[in-house]
Amino acid sequence: MFLSGKRALVTGSTSGIGLAIARALRAEGAEVVLNGFGDEAEIAKLREELGAIHVGADLTTREGCEELMAAAGPVDVLVNNAGMQYVSPVEDFPVGKWDAIIALNLTSAFHTIRLAVPHMKSAGWGRIINTASAHSKVASPFKSAYNAAKHGLDGLTKTVALEVATDGITCNCISPGYVWTPLVEGQIPDTMAARGLSRDEVINDVLLVKQATKKFVQPSEIGALAVFLCRDEAQNVTGANWSIDGGWTAE
Ligand code: NAD
C-alpha cells in the first residue's frame, strides 16, 4: 500500500483503461478522484467500490479542466487518460471533431498539468502519467486528429519531464496498442465504412495486424504499469514513452 496518503486523479476513469488504472492505484492505497461520463447509477457503484469522489467535468473546455482541478484538490498522482477517437479521411474530417479531439486528448493534459504541478513541487513528489498511444509514435490512416494529439502529448510529456526533473516529479507516457474497450469497439463501424471491410476483417486485418502477439492489451496490464511508474524505483523513469503494444512499434 505504498500510495497510502496520496491522492490520485485519473481523467476519463468511468470506463476502460482509466478505470483499470484507478482500480490499480486504489489497490495500492491511493485516494482516488474519478472523472468521466456515464450512467449515474454505474458511477455511484464505482464511487462506492473505490471509496472515490467523482467529478463529471467536460475536459474539452478550459473551464471544465479548471472545475475538475478545483474540485479534486491537490493531487500527487495525475493520470491524463480521457480521450476520444474519430475515423475519417482527412478531407472529410469534421472540423468540430478535430477541435474536440485536440481539446480532450491534448489540451486538457496541459491544463491539468499546469494546475497540478505547484502542489507537487511544494510536496517534493509527484507522478504525471499520460495515456498516449502507439499512435503517438506511428500513424495509421484516417486518424489525423487522434494521431496529431497523441504525438503532441508525447512532446508535452518530454517537456514537462525536463522542467520538473529536480522536483521529485516524473512525467511519462504509457502508449498502448489496441486495448479492448468501448473506445475501440466504437471505431469498428467507421473503420468498416472508411476501408470497406467486414467487422472480422477490421479486428484481424486492421486492429491486430500490427500487434505481433495477436492479442489485445488488457486494461489491467496498463494499470500495473501505471503503478510501477508511481514507485520510488521508477524515480529515474521520466520523459519516457513506454510502449505496451504487443510489439506493434518494434517493427
Ligand atoms: P473509453 O471510451 O473506454 O474511456 C474514455 C473515458 O474518457 C471515459 O471515462 C469517458 O467518459 C471519458 N471522457 C470522454 N469524453 C470526455 C470528456 N469530454 N471529458 C471528460 N471525460 C471524457 O476509452 P479507453 O479505450 O479506455 O481510452 C482511454 C485512453 O486510452 C484514451 O486517451 C485513448 O486514446 C487511450 N488509448 C486507448 C487505446 C485502446 O485501444 N482502447 C489504445 C491506445 C490509447
PDB file of C-alpha atoms and ligand atoms in Angstrom:
ATOM      1  CA  MET A   1       0.000   0.000   0.000  1.00  0.00           C
ATOM      2  CA  PHE A   2       2.790   2.394  -0.962  1.00  0.00           C
ATOM      3  CA  LEU A   3       0.346   5.046  -2.191  1.00  0.00           C
ATOM      4  CA  SER A   4      -1.460   5.424   1.158  1.00  0.00           C
ATOM      5  CA  GLY A   5      -1.896   9.118   1.925  1.00  0.00           C
ATOM      6  CA  LYS A   6      -1.517  10.076  -1.738  1.00  0.00           C
ATOM      7  CA  ARG A   7      -4.343  11.433  -3.880  1.00  0.00           C
ATOM      8  CA  ALA A   8      -4.640  10.230  -7.475  1.00  0.00           C
ATOM      9  CA  LEU A   9      -6.763  11.892 -10.131  1.00  0.00           C
ATOM     10  CA  VAL A  10      -7.470   9.792 -13.205  1.00  0.00           C
ATOM     11  CA  THR A  11      -9.279  11.577 -16.020  1.00  0.00           C
ATOM     12  CA  GLY A  12     -11.677   9.503 -18.084  1.00  0.00           C
ATOM     13  CA  SER A  13     -11.868   6.855 -15.366  1.00  0.00           C
ATOM     14  CA  THR A  14     -15.522   5.814 -15.607  1.00  0.00           C
ATOM     15  CA  SER A  15     -14.613   3.277 -18.300  1.00  0.00           C
ATOM     16  CA  GLY A  16     -11.884   1.229 -19.951  1.00  0.00           C
ATOM     17  CA  ILE A  17      -8.223   1.972 -19.327  1.00  0.00           C
ATOM     18  CA  GLY A  18      -8.798   4.852 -16.899  1.00  0.00           C
ATOM     19  CA  LEU A  19     -10.989   2.707 -14.685  1.00  0.00           C
ATOM     20  CA  ALA A  20      -8.359  -0.045 -14.648  1.00  0.00           C
ATOM     21  CA  ILE A  21      -5.677   2.500 -13.673  1.00  0.00           C
ATOM     22  CA  ALA A  22      -7.930   3.920 -10.923  1.00  0.00           C
ATOM     23  CA  ARG A  23      -8.514   0.408  -9.558  1.00  0.00           C
ATOM     24  CA  ALA A  24      -4.790  -0.390  -9.599  1.00  0.00           C
ATOM     25  CA  LEU A  25      -3.845   2.845  -7.806  1.00  0.00           C
ATOM     26  CA  ARG A  26      -6.622   2.307  -5.244  1.00  0.00           C
ATOM     27  CA  ALA A  27      -5.318  -1.214  -4.580  1.00  0.00           C
ATOM     28  CA  GLU A  28      -2.016   0.436  -3.552  1.00  0.00           C
ATOM     29  CA  GLY A  29      -3.832   2.707  -1.097  1.00  0.00           C
ATOM     30  CA  ALA A  30      -4.310   5.918  -3.111  1.00  0.00           C
ATOM     31  CA  GLU A  31      -7.325   8.082  -2.510  1.00  0.00           C
ATOM     32  CA  VAL A  32      -8.918   8.229  -5.961  1.00  0.00           C
ATOM     33  CA  VAL A  33     -10.707  11.026  -7.815  1.00  0.00           C
ATOM     34  CA  LEU A  34     -12.751   9.753 -10.741  1.00  0.00           C
ATOM     35  CA  ASN A  35     -13.701  11.758 -13.818  1.00  0.00           C
ATOM     36  CA  GLY A  36     -15.689  10.905 -16.919  1.00  0.00           C
ATOM     37  CA  PHE A  37     -19.193  10.457 -18.189  1.00  0.00           C
ATOM     38  CA  GLY A  38     -21.621   7.586 -17.779  1.00  0.00           C
ATOM     39  CA  ASP A  39     -24.752   6.259 -16.203  1.00  0.00           C
ATOM     40  CA  GLU A  40     -25.341   7.847 -12.776  1.00  0.00           C
ATOM     41  CA  ALA A  41     -26.088   4.503 -11.069  1.00  0.00           C
ATOM     42  CA  GLU A  42     -22.953   2.893 -12.549  1.00  0.00           C
ATOM     43  CA  ILE A  43     -20.835   5.832 -11.410  1.00  0.00           C
ATOM     44  CA  ALA A  44     -22.361   5.619  -7.908  1.00  0.00           C
ATOM     45  CA  LYS A  45     -21.308   1.936  -7.812  1.00  0.00           C
ATOM     46  CA  LEU A  46     -17.770   2.838  -8.845  1.00  0.00           C
ATOM     47  CA  ARG A  47     -17.575   5.572  -6.226  1.00  0.00           C
ATOM     48  CA  GLU A  48     -18.595   3.057  -3.586  1.00  0.00           C
ATOM     49  CA  GLU A  49     -16.213   0.349  -4.856  1.00  0.00           C
ATOM     50  CA  LEU A  50     -13.249   2.740  -4.869  1.00  0.00           C
ATOM     51  CA  GLY A  51     -14.216   5.000  -1.952  1.00  0.00           C
ATOM     52  CA  ALA A  52     -13.771   7.760  -4.514  1.00  0.00           C
ATOM     53  CA  ILE A  53     -15.213  11.115  -5.358  1.00  0.00           C
ATOM     54  CA  HIS A  54     -16.355  11.716  -8.928  1.00  0.00           C
ATOM     55  CA  VAL A  55     -16.179  14.997 -10.821  1.00  0.00           C
ATOM     56  CA  GLY A  56     -18.041  14.798 -14.131  1.00  0.00           C
ATOM     57  CA  ALA A  57     -16.386  17.854 -15.705  1.00  0.00           C
ATOM     58  CA  ASP A  58     -16.205  18.032 -19.508  1.00  0.00           C
ATOM     59  CA  LEU A  59     -12.498  18.248 -20.304  1.00  0.00           C
ATOM     60  CA  THR A  60     -12.963  19.544 -23.836  1.00  0.00           C
ATOM     61  CA  THR A  61     -13.178  23.009 -22.283  1.00  0.00           C
ATOM     62  CA  ARG A  62     -10.690  25.033 -20.269  1.00  0.00           C
ATOM     63  CA  GLU A  63     -13.468  25.777 -17.744  1.00  0.00           C
ATOM     64  CA  GLY A  64     -14.158  22.049 -17.339  1.00  0.00           C
ATOM     65  CA  CYS A  65     -10.476  21.337 -16.684  1.00  0.00           C
ATOM     66  CA  GLU A  66     -10.298  24.129 -14.117  1.00  0.00           C
ATOM     67  CA  GLU A  67     -13.516  22.907 -12.447  1.00  0.00           C
ATOM     68  CA  LEU A  68     -12.050  19.396 -12.197  1.00  0.00           C
ATOM     69  CA  MET A  69      -8.785  20.558 -10.662  1.00  0.00           C
ATOM     70  CA  ALA A  70     -10.547  22.824  -8.160  1.00  0.00           C
ATOM     71  CA  ALA A  71     -12.887  20.005  -7.082  1.00  0.00           C
ATOM     72  CA  ALA A  72     -10.101  17.397  -6.918  1.00  0.00           C
ATOM     73  CA  GLY A  73      -7.877  19.484  -4.640  1.00  0.00           C
ATOM     74  CA  PRO A  74      -4.104  18.902  -4.520  1.00  0.00           C
ATOM     75  CA  VAL A  75      -3.190  15.725  -6.376  1.00  0.00           C
ATOM     76  CA  ASP A  76       0.001  13.705  -6.009  1.00  0.00           C
ATOM     77  CA  VAL A  77      -0.615  11.379  -8.953  1.00  0.00           C
ATOM     78  CA  LEU A  78      -2.167  12.835 -12.094  1.00  0.00           C
ATOM     79  CA  VAL A  79      -3.205  10.482 -14.865  1.00  0.00           C
ATOM     80  CA  ASN A  80      -4.318  12.220 -18.049  1.00  0.00           C
ATOM     81  CA  ASN A  81      -6.265   9.476 -19.694  1.00  0.00           C
ATOM     82  CA  ALA A  82      -9.539  10.896 -21.060  1.00  0.00           C
ATOM     83  CA  GLY A  83      -9.617  10.561 -24.801  1.00  0.00           C
ATOM     84  CA  MET A  84     -11.812  10.108 -27.816  1.00  0.00           C
ATOM     85  CA  GLN A  85     -11.369   8.878 -31.359  1.00  0.00           C
ATOM     86  CA  TYR A  86     -12.861   9.647 -34.766  1.00  0.00           C
ATOM     87  CA  VAL A  87     -12.063   7.862 -38.008  1.00  0.00           C
ATOM     88  CA  SER A  88     -12.412   9.653 -41.344  1.00  0.00           C
ATOM     89  CA  PRO A  89     -10.363  10.613 -44.405  1.00  0.00           C
ATOM     90  CA  VAL A  90      -8.706  13.970 -43.758  1.00  0.00           C
ATOM     91  CA  GLU A  91     -10.618  15.811 -46.491  1.00  0.00           C
ATOM     92  CA  ASP A  92     -13.940  14.835 -44.881  1.00  0.00           C
ATOM     93  CA  PHE A  93     -12.802  15.093 -41.265  1.00  0.00           C
ATOM     94  CA  PRO A  94     -15.470  17.104 -39.405  1.00  0.00           C
ATOM     95  CA  VAL A  95     -13.856  20.307 -38.160  1.00  0.00           C
ATOM     96  CA  GLY A  96     -15.732  20.114 -34.860  1.00  0.00           C
ATOM     97  CA  LYS A  97     -14.372  16.583 -34.263  1.00  0.00           C
ATOM     98  CA  TRP A  98     -10.827  17.819 -34.901  1.00  0.00           C
ATOM     99  CA  ASP A  99     -11.293  20.608 -32.342  1.00  0.00           C
ATOM    100  CA  ALA A 100     -12.830  18.292 -29.732  1.00  0.00           C
ATOM    101  CA  ILE A 101     -10.141  15.606 -30.105  1.00  0.00           C
ATOM    102  CA  ILE A 102      -7.280  18.098 -29.821  1.00  0.00           C
ATOM    103  CA  ALA A 103      -9.019  19.711 -26.825  1.00  0.00           C
ATOM    104  CA  LEU A 104      -9.608  16.457 -24.944  1.00  0.00           C
ATOM    105  CA  ASN A 105      -6.642  14.292 -25.972  1.00  0.00           C
ATOM    106  CA  LEU A 106      -4.005  17.044 -25.778  1.00  0.00           C
ATOM    107  CA  THR A 107      -5.043  20.429 -24.383  1.00  0.00           C
ATOM    108  CA  SER A 108      -6.779  19.039 -21.289  1.00  0.00           C
ATOM    109  CA  ALA A 109      -3.449  17.495 -20.221  1.00  0.00           C
ATOM    110  CA  PHE A 110      -1.784  20.908 -20.472  1.00  0.00           C
ATOM    111  CA  HIS A 111      -4.457  22.410 -18.213  1.00  0.00           C
ATOM    112  CA  THR A 112      -4.412  19.655 -15.593  1.00  0.00           C
ATOM    113  CA  ILE A 113      -0.608  19.564 -15.528  1.00  0.00           C
ATOM    114  CA  ARG A 114      -0.206  23.344 -15.160  1.00  0.00           C
ATOM    115  CA  LEU A 115      -2.694  23.269 -12.271  1.00  0.00           C
ATOM    116  CA  ALA A 116      -1.276  20.152 -10.574  1.00  0.00           C
ATOM    117  CA  VAL A 117       2.434  20.948 -10.678  1.00  0.00           C
ATOM    118  CA  PRO A 118       2.552  23.698  -7.990  1.00  0.00           C
ATOM    119  CA  HIS A 119       1.351  21.281  -5.270  1.00  0.00           C
ATOM    120  CA  MET A 120       3.657  18.513  -6.490  1.00  0.00           C
ATOM    121  CA  LYS A 121       6.606  20.924  -6.383  1.00  0.00           C
ATOM    122  CA  SER A 122       5.833  22.035  -2.852  1.00  0.00           C
ATOM    123  CA  ALA A 123       5.382  18.388  -1.770  1.00  0.00           C
ATOM    124  CA  GLY A 124       8.678  17.442  -3.455  1.00  0.00           C
ATOM    125  CA  TRP A 125       6.990  14.428  -5.043  1.00  0.00           C
ATOM    126  CA  GLY A 126       4.638  13.833  -7.909  1.00  0.00           C
ATOM    127  CA  ARG A 127       3.783  11.451 -10.701  1.00  0.00           C
ATOM    128  CA  ILE A 128       2.253  12.528 -14.012  1.00  0.00           C
ATOM    129  CA  ILE A 129       1.223   9.751 -16.364  1.00  0.00           C
ATOM    130  CA  ASN A 130      -0.288  10.488 -19.755  1.00  0.00           C
ATOM    131  CA  THR A 131      -2.140   7.777 -21.626  1.00  0.00           C
ATOM    132  CA  ALA A 132      -0.821   8.282 -25.131  1.00  0.00           C
ATOM    133  CA  SER A 133      -0.953   5.522 -27.724  1.00  0.00           C
ATOM    134  CA  ALA A 134       1.085   3.621 -30.285  1.00  0.00           C
ATOM    135  CA  HIS A 135      -0.330   6.462 -32.403  1.00  0.00           C
ATOM    136  CA  SER A 136       1.960   8.856 -30.501  1.00  0.00           C
ATOM    137  CA  LYS A 137       4.871   7.117 -32.261  1.00  0.00           C
ATOM    138  CA  VAL A 138       3.494   5.945 -35.603  1.00  0.00           C
ATOM    139  CA  ALA A 139       0.446   6.826 -37.682  1.00  0.00           C
ATOM    140  CA  SER A 140      -2.404   4.926 -39.264  1.00  0.00           C
ATOM    141  CA  PRO A 141      -4.576   6.475 -41.976  1.00  0.00           C
ATOM    142  CA  PHE A 142      -7.913   8.173 -41.217  1.00  0.00           C
ATOM    143  CA  LYS A 143      -6.974   9.232 -37.662  1.00  0.00           C
ATOM    144  CA  SER A 144      -5.480  12.661 -38.340  1.00  0.00           C
ATOM    145  CA  ALA A 145      -6.764  14.410 -35.203  1.00  0.00           C
ATOM    146  CA  TYR A 146      -6.027  11.494 -32.874  1.00  0.00           C
ATOM    147  CA  ASN A 147      -2.512  10.933 -34.226  1.00  0.00           C
ATOM    148  CA  ALA A 148      -1.719  14.656 -34.079  1.00  0.00           C
ATOM    149  CA  ALA A 149      -2.995  14.923 -30.495  1.00  0.00           C
ATOM    150  CA  LYS A 150      -1.123  11.821 -29.299  1.00  0.00           C
ATOM    151  CA  HIS A 151       2.159  12.881 -30.954  1.00  0.00           C
ATOM    152  CA  GLY A 152       1.643  16.247 -29.246  1.00  0.00           C
ATOM    153  CA  LEU A 153       1.051  14.566 -25.897  1.00  0.00           C
ATOM    154  CA  ASP A 154       4.421  12.855 -26.237  1.00  0.00           C
ATOM    155  CA  GLY A 155       6.061  16.266 -26.782  1.00  0.00           C
ATOM    156  CA  LEU A 156       4.243  17.786 -23.823  1.00  0.00           C
ATOM    157  CA  THR A 157       5.335  14.845 -21.658  1.00  0.00           C
ATOM    158  CA  LYS A 158       9.021  15.228 -22.530  1.00  0.00           C
ATOM    159  CA  THR A 159       8.920  18.993 -21.966  1.00  0.00           C
ATOM    160  CA  VAL A 160       7.255  18.741 -18.556  1.00  0.00           C
ATOM    161  CA  ALA A 161       9.613  15.914 -17.544  1.00  0.00           C
ATOM    162  CA  LEU A 162      12.613  18.172 -18.158  1.00  0.00           C
ATOM    163  CA  GLU A 163      11.071  21.140 -16.352  1.00  0.00           C
ATOM    164  CA  VAL A 164      10.241  19.251 -13.128  1.00  0.00           C
ATOM    165  CA  ALA A 165      13.105  16.761 -13.123  1.00  0.00           C
ATOM    166  CA  THR A 166      14.753  18.113  -9.968  1.00  0.00           C
ATOM    167  CA  ASP A 167      11.484  18.482  -8.033  1.00  0.00           C
ATOM    168  CA  GLY A 168      10.854  14.783  -7.327  1.00  0.00           C
ATOM    169  CA  ILE A 169       8.256  14.702 -10.089  1.00  0.00           C
ATOM    170  CA  THR A 170       8.264  12.344 -13.062  1.00  0.00           C
ATOM    171  CA  CYS A 171       6.202  12.683 -16.221  1.00  0.00           C
ATOM    172  CA  ASN A 172       5.781   9.790 -18.629  1.00  0.00           C
ATOM    173  CA  CYS A 173       3.544   8.454 -21.365  1.00  0.00           C
ATOM    174  CA  ILE A 174       2.077   4.992 -21.447  1.00  0.00           C
ATOM    175  CA  SER A 175       1.451   4.052 -25.069  1.00  0.00           C
ATOM    176  CA  PRO A 176      -0.878   1.114 -25.533  1.00  0.00           C
ATOM    177  CA  GLY A 177      -1.587  -0.718 -28.730  1.00  0.00           C
ATOM    178  CA  TYR A 178      -5.174  -1.869 -29.109  1.00  0.00           C
ATOM    179  CA  VAL A 179      -6.932  -2.475 -25.819  1.00  0.00           C
ATOM    180  CA  TRP A 180     -10.443  -3.922 -25.955  1.00  0.00           C
ATOM    181  CA  THR A 181     -12.518  -1.041 -24.525  1.00  0.00           C
ATOM    182  CA  PRO A 182     -15.644   0.901 -25.622  1.00  0.00           C
ATOM    183  CA  LEU A 183     -13.347   3.354 -27.494  1.00  0.00           C
ATOM    184  CA  VAL A 184     -12.064   0.569 -29.755  1.00  0.00           C
ATOM    185  CA  GLU A 185     -15.450  -1.086 -30.164  1.00  0.00           C
ATOM    186  CA  GLY A 186     -16.906   2.307 -31.166  1.00  0.00           C
ATOM    187  CA  GLN A 187     -14.480   2.823 -34.051  1.00  0.00           C
ATOM    188  CA  ILE A 188     -15.218  -0.518 -35.734  1.00  0.00           C
ATOM    189  CA  PRO A 189     -18.284   0.656 -37.732  1.00  0.00           C
ATOM    190  CA  ASP A 190     -16.483   3.779 -39.016  1.00  0.00           C
ATOM    191  CA  THR A 191     -13.397   1.763 -39.926  1.00  0.00           C
ATOM    192  CA  MET A 192     -15.617  -0.763 -41.742  1.00  0.00           C
ATOM    193  CA  ALA A 193     -17.069   2.154 -43.739  1.00  0.00           C
ATOM    194  CA  ALA A 194     -13.772   4.010 -44.311  1.00  0.00           C
ATOM    195  CA  ARG A 195     -11.961   0.874 -45.526  1.00  0.00           C
ATOM    196  CA  GLY A 196     -14.870  -1.163 -46.957  1.00  0.00           C
ATOM    197  CA  LEU A 197     -14.239  -4.126 -44.634  1.00  0.00           C
ATOM    198  CA  SER A 198     -16.326  -6.545 -42.529  1.00  0.00           C
ATOM    199  CA  ARG A 199     -16.211  -6.489 -38.712  1.00  0.00           C
ATOM    200  CA  ASP A 200     -13.929  -9.559 -38.527  1.00  0.00           C
ATOM    201  CA  GLU A 201     -11.634  -8.089 -41.176  1.00  0.00           C
ATOM    202  CA  VAL A 202     -11.367  -4.860 -39.160  1.00  0.00           C
ATOM    203  CA  ILE A 203     -10.461  -6.817 -36.000  1.00  0.00           C
ATOM    204  CA  ASN A 204      -7.943  -9.174 -37.621  1.00  0.00           C
ATOM    205  CA  ASP A 205      -6.613  -7.202 -40.604  1.00  0.00           C
ATOM    206  CA  VAL A 206      -6.605  -3.678 -39.122  1.00  0.00           C
ATOM    207  CA  LEU A 207      -6.619  -3.718 -35.326  1.00  0.00           C
ATOM    208  CA  LEU A 208      -4.453  -6.742 -34.592  1.00  0.00           C
ATOM    209  CA  VAL A 209      -2.436  -6.819 -37.792  1.00  0.00           C
ATOM    210  CA  LYS A 210       0.481  -4.890 -36.288  1.00  0.00           C
ATOM    211  CA  GLN A 211       0.343  -6.410 -32.802  1.00  0.00           C
ATOM    212  CA  ALA A 212       2.911  -9.186 -33.081  1.00  0.00           C
ATOM    213  CA  THR A 213       1.384 -11.002 -30.099  1.00  0.00           C
ATOM    214  CA  LYS A 214      -2.020 -11.091 -31.913  1.00  0.00           C
ATOM    215  CA  LYS A 215      -3.656 -10.241 -28.605  1.00  0.00           C
ATOM    216  CA  PHE A 216      -5.499  -7.181 -27.377  1.00  0.00           C
ATOM    217  CA  VAL A 217      -3.745  -5.494 -24.441  1.00  0.00           C
ATOM    218  CA  GLN A 218      -5.720  -5.884 -21.207  1.00  0.00           C
ATOM    219  CA  PRO A 219      -6.683  -2.736 -19.244  1.00  0.00           C
ATOM    220  CA  SER A 220      -5.290  -4.317 -16.049  1.00  0.00           C
ATOM    221  CA  GLU A 221      -1.839  -4.572 -17.691  1.00  0.00           C
ATOM    222  CA  ILE A 222      -1.869  -0.811 -18.128  1.00  0.00           C
ATOM    223  CA  GLY A 223      -2.944  -0.375 -14.507  1.00  0.00           C
ATOM    224  CA  ALA A 224       0.071  -2.432 -13.406  1.00  0.00           C
ATOM    225  CA  LEU A 225       2.439  -0.282 -15.473  1.00  0.00           C
ATOM    226  CA  ALA A 226       0.951   2.906 -14.010  1.00  0.00           C
ATOM    227  CA  VAL A 227       1.549   1.518 -10.505  1.00  0.00           C
ATOM    228  CA  PHE A 228       5.179   0.791 -11.372  1.00  0.00           C
ATOM    229  CA  LEU A 229       5.680   4.353 -12.622  1.00  0.00           C
ATOM    230  CA  CYS A 230       4.489   5.621  -9.225  1.00  0.00           C
ATOM    231  CA  ARG A 231       7.077   3.578  -7.296  1.00  0.00           C
ATOM    232  CA  ASP A 232      10.290   5.055  -5.921  1.00  0.00           C
ATOM    233  CA  GLU A 233      12.169   2.514  -8.083  1.00  0.00           C
ATOM    234  CA  ALA A 234      10.812   4.464 -11.092  1.00  0.00           C
ATOM    235  CA  GLN A 235      12.159   7.828  -9.938  1.00  0.00           C
ATOM    236  CA  ASN A 236      14.584   7.908 -12.876  1.00  0.00           C
ATOM    237  CA  VAL A 237      11.975   6.899 -15.428  1.00  0.00           C
ATOM    238  CA  THR A 238      10.925  10.282 -16.769  1.00  0.00           C
ATOM    239  CA  GLY A 239      10.232  11.753 -20.181  1.00  0.00           C
ATOM    240  CA  ALA A 240       9.698   8.194 -21.401  1.00  0.00           C
ATOM    241  CA  ASN A 241       7.076   6.964 -23.800  1.00  0.00           C
ATOM    242  CA  TRP A 242       6.526   3.421 -22.645  1.00  0.00           C
ATOM    243  CA  SER A 243       5.025   1.098 -25.253  1.00  0.00           C
ATOM    244  CA  ILE A 244       2.660  -1.666 -24.210  1.00  0.00           C
ATOM    245  CA  ASP A 245       1.564  -2.652 -27.693  1.00  0.00           C
ATOM    246  CA  GLY A 246       2.297  -6.328 -28.306  1.00  0.00           C
ATOM    247  CA  GLY A 247       5.344  -5.382 -30.387  1.00  0.00           C
ATOM    248  CA  TRP A 248       3.495  -3.062 -32.808  1.00  0.00           C
ATOM    249  CA  THR A 249       6.036  -0.225 -32.770  1.00  0.00           C
ATOM    250  CA  ALA A 250       9.059  -2.559 -32.680  1.00  0.00           C
ATOM    251  CA  GLU A 251       8.747  -3.054 -36.419  1.00  0.00           C
TER     252      GLU A 251
HETATM  253  P1  NAD B   1     -13.138   4.646 -23.153  1.00  0.00           P
HETATM  254  O1  NAD B   1     -14.026   5.223 -24.222  1.00  0.00           O
HETATM  255  O2  NAD B   1     -13.467   3.300 -22.583  1.00  0.00           O
HETATM  256  O3  NAD B   1     -12.983   5.676 -21.956  1.00  0.00           O
HETATM  257  C1  NAD B   1     -12.835   7.046 -22.194  1.00  0.00           C
HETATM  258  C2  NAD B   1     -13.070   7.778 -20.894  1.00  0.00           C
HETATM  259  O4  NAD B   1     -12.977   9.189 -21.160  1.00  0.00           O
HETATM  260  C3  NAD B   1     -14.470   7.548 -20.311  1.00  0.00           C
HETATM  261  O5  NAD B   1     -14.401   7.551 -18.902  1.00  0.00           O
HETATM  262  C4  NAD B   1     -15.252   8.754 -20.825  1.00  0.00           C
HETATM  263  O6  NAD B   1     -16.401   9.071 -20.050  1.00  0.00           O
HETATM  264  C5  NAD B   1     -14.179   9.819 -20.689  1.00  0.00           C
HETATM  265  N1  NAD B   1     -14.464  11.003 -21.491  1.00  0.00           N
HETATM  266  C6  NAD B   1     -14.886  11.051 -22.786  1.00  0.00           C
HETATM  267  N2  NAD B   1     -15.091  12.317 -23.152  1.00  0.00           N
HETATM  268  C7  NAD B   1     -14.776  13.085 -22.071  1.00  0.00           C
HETATM  269  C8  NAD B   1     -14.798  14.491 -21.816  1.00  0.00           C
HETATM  270  N3  NAD B   1     -15.168  15.354 -22.770  1.00  0.00           N
HETATM  271  N4  NAD B   1     -14.419  14.918 -20.603  1.00  0.00           N
HETATM  272  C9  NAD B   1     -14.063  14.058 -19.624  1.00  0.00           C
HETATM  273  N5  NAD B   1     -14.023  12.719 -19.805  1.00  0.00           N
HETATM  274  C10 NAD B   1     -14.386  12.253 -21.016  1.00  0.00           C
HETATM  275  O7  NAD B   1     -11.681   4.657 -23.804  1.00  0.00           O
HETATM  276  P2  NAD B   1     -10.338   3.868 -23.479  1.00  0.00           P
HETATM  277  O8  NAD B   1     -10.096   2.922 -24.589  1.00  0.00           O
HETATM  278  O9  NAD B   1     -10.292   3.374 -22.080  1.00  0.00           O
HETATM  279  O10 NAD B   1      -9.285   5.051 -23.695  1.00  0.00           O
HETATM  280  C11 NAD B   1      -8.660   5.720 -22.641  1.00  0.00           C
HETATM  281  C12 NAD B   1      -7.412   6.389 -23.163  1.00  0.00           C
HETATM  282  O11 NAD B   1      -6.548   5.403 -23.699  1.00  0.00           O
HETATM  283  C13 NAD B   1      -7.667   7.394 -24.289  1.00  0.00           C
HETATM  284  O12 NAD B   1      -6.835   8.518 -24.130  1.00  0.00           O
HETATM  285  C14 NAD B   1      -7.289   6.620 -25.525  1.00  0.00           C
HETATM  286  O13 NAD B   1      -6.891   7.456 -26.578  1.00  0.00           O
HETATM  287  C15 NAD B   1      -6.145   5.789 -24.996  1.00  0.00           C
HETATM  288  N6  NAD B   1      -5.847   4.596 -25.781  1.00  0.00           N
HETATM  289  C16 NAD B   1      -6.763   3.618 -25.943  1.00  0.00           C
HETATM  290  C17 NAD B   1      -6.432   2.506 -26.694  1.00  0.00           C
HETATM  291  C18 NAD B   1      -7.392   1.387 -26.906  1.00  0.00           C
HETATM  292  O14 NAD B   1      -7.082   0.509 -27.729  1.00  0.00           O
HETATM  293  N7  NAD B   1      -8.528   1.328 -26.219  1.00  0.00           N
HETATM  294  C19 NAD B   1      -5.164   2.397 -27.261  1.00  0.00           C
HETATM  295  C20 NAD B   1      -4.243   3.417 -27.071  1.00  0.00           C
HETATM  296  C21 NAD B   1      -4.594   4.515 -26.315  1.00  0.00           C
END
